[in-house]
Short mmCIF file of C-alpha atoms in Angstrom, two decimals:
data_model
loop_
_atom_site.label_atom_id
_atom_site.label_comp_id
_atom_site.label_asym_id
_atom_site.label_seq_id
_atom_site.Cartn_x
_atom_site.Cartn_y
_atom_site.Cartn_z
CA MET P 1 0.17 -0.08 0.15
CA ASP P 2 1.49 3.35 -0.98
CA VAL P 3 1.05 6.69 0.55
CA LYS P 4 -2.17 7.78 -1.53
CA LYS P 5 -3.81 4.45 -0.82
CA VAL P 6 -3.29 5.08 3.02
CA ILE P 7 -4.87 8.44 2.73
CA GLU P 8 -7.53 7.22 0.73
CA VAL P 9 -8.24 4.51 3.10
CA TYR P 10 -8.38 7.12 5.92
CA ARG P 11 -10.66 9.25 3.91
CA ASN P 12 -13.26 6.59 3.11
CA LEU P 13 -12.95 4.60 6.66
CA ARG P 14 -12.42 7.55 9.03
CA GLY P 15 -13.70 10.68 7.25
CA PHE P 16 -10.20 12.25 7.15
CA ASP P 17 -10.46 15.70 5.37
CA SER P 18 -8.97 19.11 5.35
CA GLN P 19 -11.19 20.07 8.20
CA LYS P 20 -9.37 17.62 10.56
CA VAL P 21 -6.23 19.73 9.69
CA ASN P 22 -8.04 23.03 9.85
CA VAL P 23 -9.11 22.39 13.30
CA LEU P 24 -5.49 22.22 14.40
CA LYS P 25 -4.44 25.07 12.30
CA GLU P 26 -7.00 27.53 14.00
CA GLU P 27 -5.36 26.70 17.10
CA LYS P 28 -2.02 26.65 16.03
CA GLU P 29 -0.87 29.58 18.36
CA THR P 30 -1.75 27.82 21.61
CA LEU P 31 -0.80 24.38 20.22
CA SER P 32 2.55 25.33 19.18
CA GLN P 33 3.39 26.51 22.76
CA TRP P 34 3.75 22.99 23.89
CA ALA P 35 6.25 21.90 21.26
CA ASP P 36 9.43 22.15 23.61
CA GLU P 37 7.59 20.07 26.35
CA ILE P 38 6.56 17.50 23.91
CA VAL P 39 10.04 17.33 22.47
CA LYS P 40 11.88 17.30 25.95
CA THR P 41 9.66 14.63 27.29
CA PHE P 42 10.06 12.65 24.31
CA TYR P 43 13.65 12.52 24.07
CA ASP P 44 14.13 12.33 27.82
CA ILE P 45 12.25 9.04 27.62
CA VAL P 46 14.21 7.63 24.49
CA TYR P 47 17.73 8.72 26.14
CA GLY P 48 16.45 7.30 29.71
CA TYR P 49 15.75 3.76 28.18
CA GLU P 50 18.54 1.69 27.49
CA GLU P 51 17.38 0.15 24.38
CA THR P 52 15.94 3.20 22.76
CA TYR P 53 19.31 5.09 24.16
CA GLU P 54 21.36 2.57 21.98
CA LEU P 55 19.60 3.54 18.87
CA VAL P 56 20.40 7.36 19.29
CA LYS P 57 23.64 7.33 21.20
CA ASP P 58 25.71 8.54 18.11
CA LYS P 59 23.31 10.94 17.07
CA SER P 60 22.80 14.70 18.16
CA ARG P 61 20.15 15.41 20.60
CA ASP P 62 19.68 18.79 19.36
CA ALA P 63 19.27 17.60 15.84
CA LEU P 64 16.74 15.07 16.92
CA GLU P 65 14.81 17.59 19.05
CA LYS P 66 15.00 20.09 16.09
CA THR P 67 13.40 17.48 13.58
CA LEU P 68 10.71 16.37 16.34
CA ARG P 69 9.94 19.96 16.92
CA GLU P 70 9.35 20.66 13.31
CA TRP P 71 7.37 17.76 12.72
CA TYR P 72 5.03 18.89 15.59
CA LEU P 73 4.74 22.31 14.43
CA ALA P 74 3.86 21.12 10.80
CA ILE P 75 0.94 19.38 12.17
CA VAL P 76 -0.35 21.90 14.30
CA SER P 77 0.05 24.63 11.63
CA GLY P 78 -1.79 22.77 9.29
CA GLU P 79 1.22 22.36 6.86
CA ILE P 80 -0.25 18.89 5.70
CA ASP P 81 -0.29 18.29 2.05
CA GLU P 82 0.97 15.58 -0.30
CA LYS P 83 4.57 16.62 0.45
CA PHE P 84 4.03 16.06 4.21
CA TRP P 85 2.68 12.65 3.71
CA GLU P 86 5.53 11.64 1.32
CA LYS P 87 8.04 12.89 3.93
CA GLN P 88 6.14 10.79 6.59
CA TRP P 89 6.79 7.93 4.37
CA ASN P 90 10.47 8.65 3.92
CA VAL P 91 10.64 9.21 7.66
CA GLY P 92 9.24 5.86 8.51
CA LEU P 93 11.67 4.25 5.95
CA ILE P 94 14.56 5.95 7.97
CA HIS P 95 13.11 4.42 11.24
CA ILE P 96 13.09 1.23 9.72
CA ALA P 97 16.49 1.41 8.33
CA ALA P 98 17.60 2.73 11.97
CA ARG P 99 16.36 -0.26 13.52
CA VAL P 100 13.53 1.48 15.34
CA SER P 101 10.98 -1.25 15.98
CA ASN P 102 7.39 -0.74 15.80
CA VAL P 103 6.84 -1.08 19.30
CA TYR P 104 9.14 1.85 20.07
CA PHE P 105 7.58 3.95 17.36
CA ILE P 106 4.16 3.59 18.51
CA ALA P 107 4.95 3.90 22.20
CA MET P 108 6.69 6.89 21.56
CA MET P 109 3.76 8.28 19.32
CA ASN P 110 1.37 7.40 22.17
CA THR P 111 3.88 9.38 24.54
CA ILE P 112 3.30 12.45 22.20
CA ARG P 113 -0.39 12.13 21.90
CA GLU P 114 -0.73 11.66 25.63
CA ILE P 115 1.04 14.94 26.21
CA PHE P 116 -1.13 16.49 23.61
CA THR P 117 -4.38 15.25 25.17
CA ASN P 118 -3.52 16.40 28.48
CA LYS P 119 -2.59 19.57 27.50
CA THR P 120 -5.77 20.17 25.36
CA LEU P 121 -7.98 18.82 28.19
CA GLU P 122 -6.31 21.42 30.56
CA THR P 123 -6.56 24.23 28.11
CA TYR P 124 -9.97 23.90 26.17
CA SER P 125 -13.47 23.14 26.77
CA ALA P 126 -14.56 19.68 26.49
CA ASP P 127 -15.97 19.88 23.00
CA LYS P 128 -13.13 21.83 21.56
CA ALA P 129 -10.64 19.48 23.05
CA LYS P 130 -12.38 16.50 21.96
CA GLU P 131 -12.36 17.82 18.29
CA LEU P 132 -8.80 18.71 18.61
CA ILE P 133 -7.62 15.46 20.13
CA ASN P 134 -9.64 13.65 17.25
CA ALA P 135 -7.98 15.47 14.70
CA PHE P 136 -4.33 15.06 15.99
CA ASN P 137 -4.87 11.44 16.79
CA MET P 138 -6.30 11.00 12.99
CA ILE P 139 -3.20 12.76 11.50
CA THR P 140 -0.78 10.48 13.91
CA ASN P 141 -2.68 7.04 13.18
CA ILE P 142 -2.21 7.76 9.51
CA ILE P 143 1.50 8.45 10.13
CA ILE P 144 1.66 5.09 12.29
CA SER P 145 0.02 3.35 9.30
CA LEU P 146 2.54 4.70 6.88
CA VAL P 147 5.43 3.38 8.92
CA VAL P 148 3.78 -0.14 9.37
CA GLU P 149 3.15 -0.31 5.57
CA GLY P 150 6.75 0.83 5.15
CA TYR P 151 8.06 -2.39 6.85
CA ILE P 152 6.08 -4.46 4.57
CA GLU P 153 7.31 -2.52 1.39
CA ALA P 154 10.95 -2.88 2.72
CA PHE P 155 10.63 -6.27 3.13
CA THR P 156 8.92 -7.02 -0.32
CA SER P 157 11.28 -4.83 -2.00
CA LEU P 158 14.34 -6.43 -0.24
CA SER P 159 13.33 -10.13 -0.46
CA GLY P 160 11.74 -9.52 -4.50
CA MET P 161 8.69 -11.39 -3.05
CA ASP P 162 5.30 -10.41 -4.48
CA LYS P 163 3.45 -8.48 -1.90
CA ASN P 164 0.25 -10.81 -2.02
CA LEU P 165 2.52 -13.70 -1.29
CA VAL P 166 3.93 -11.72 1.82
CA ASN P 167 0.37 -10.87 3.26
CA THR P 168 -0.61 -14.70 2.49
CA LEU P 169 2.39 -15.96 4.40
CA ALA P 170 1.91 -13.28 7.19
CA GLN P 171 -1.75 -14.42 7.26
CA LEU P 172 -0.89 -18.26 7.53
CA GLY P 173 1.81 -17.49 10.31
CA ALA P 174 -0.67 -15.38 12.25
CA GLN P 175 -3.04 -18.18 11.95
CA GLU P 176 -0.52 -20.85 13.16
CA ILE P 177 0.64 -18.59 16.11
CA ALA P 178 -2.83 -17.84 17.16
CA GLN P 179 -3.75 -21.71 17.29
CA LYS P 180 -0.69 -22.63 19.18
CA LYS P 181 -1.47 -19.88 21.76
CA SER P 182 -5.15 -21.14 22.31
CA GLU P 183 -3.86 -25.00 22.69
#
């Protein structure tokens, strides 16, 4: 599944549209103020856990923080277009190449979402908070989907295997694992 297909699925199944982006964009002044806290908390956790520290120890924390800050500000500023999604796809591939497992990626994405949710609930009325949280979560869910799809794309590209065959093998493997677990 490519970037356009992932976005299409979210449009059809979840109603993703420009209004989701505009909800955040309308509040960008307030939402942008949270960038430093989100970035600091994120990297304090990454650098504080041995397994994730091993992935970043040779990288500049300042550079990593700058990149995360830019990513967050792009989202809350409504700078979400085809170029943004393509960049998310590429960043996902970079994470895969850097051995960032899905569990690390998803756990840390949820760290960002938790901070965003808490700050939103503290700052806005219940209705407005719900609207902002839903928009932010939908965008970050699309990003998570792109990263997960990137793993499949990377595997099929490297192995030369047909994507349908890979999906069939994964389904069979999942059935076998589930059956063994239930015995």
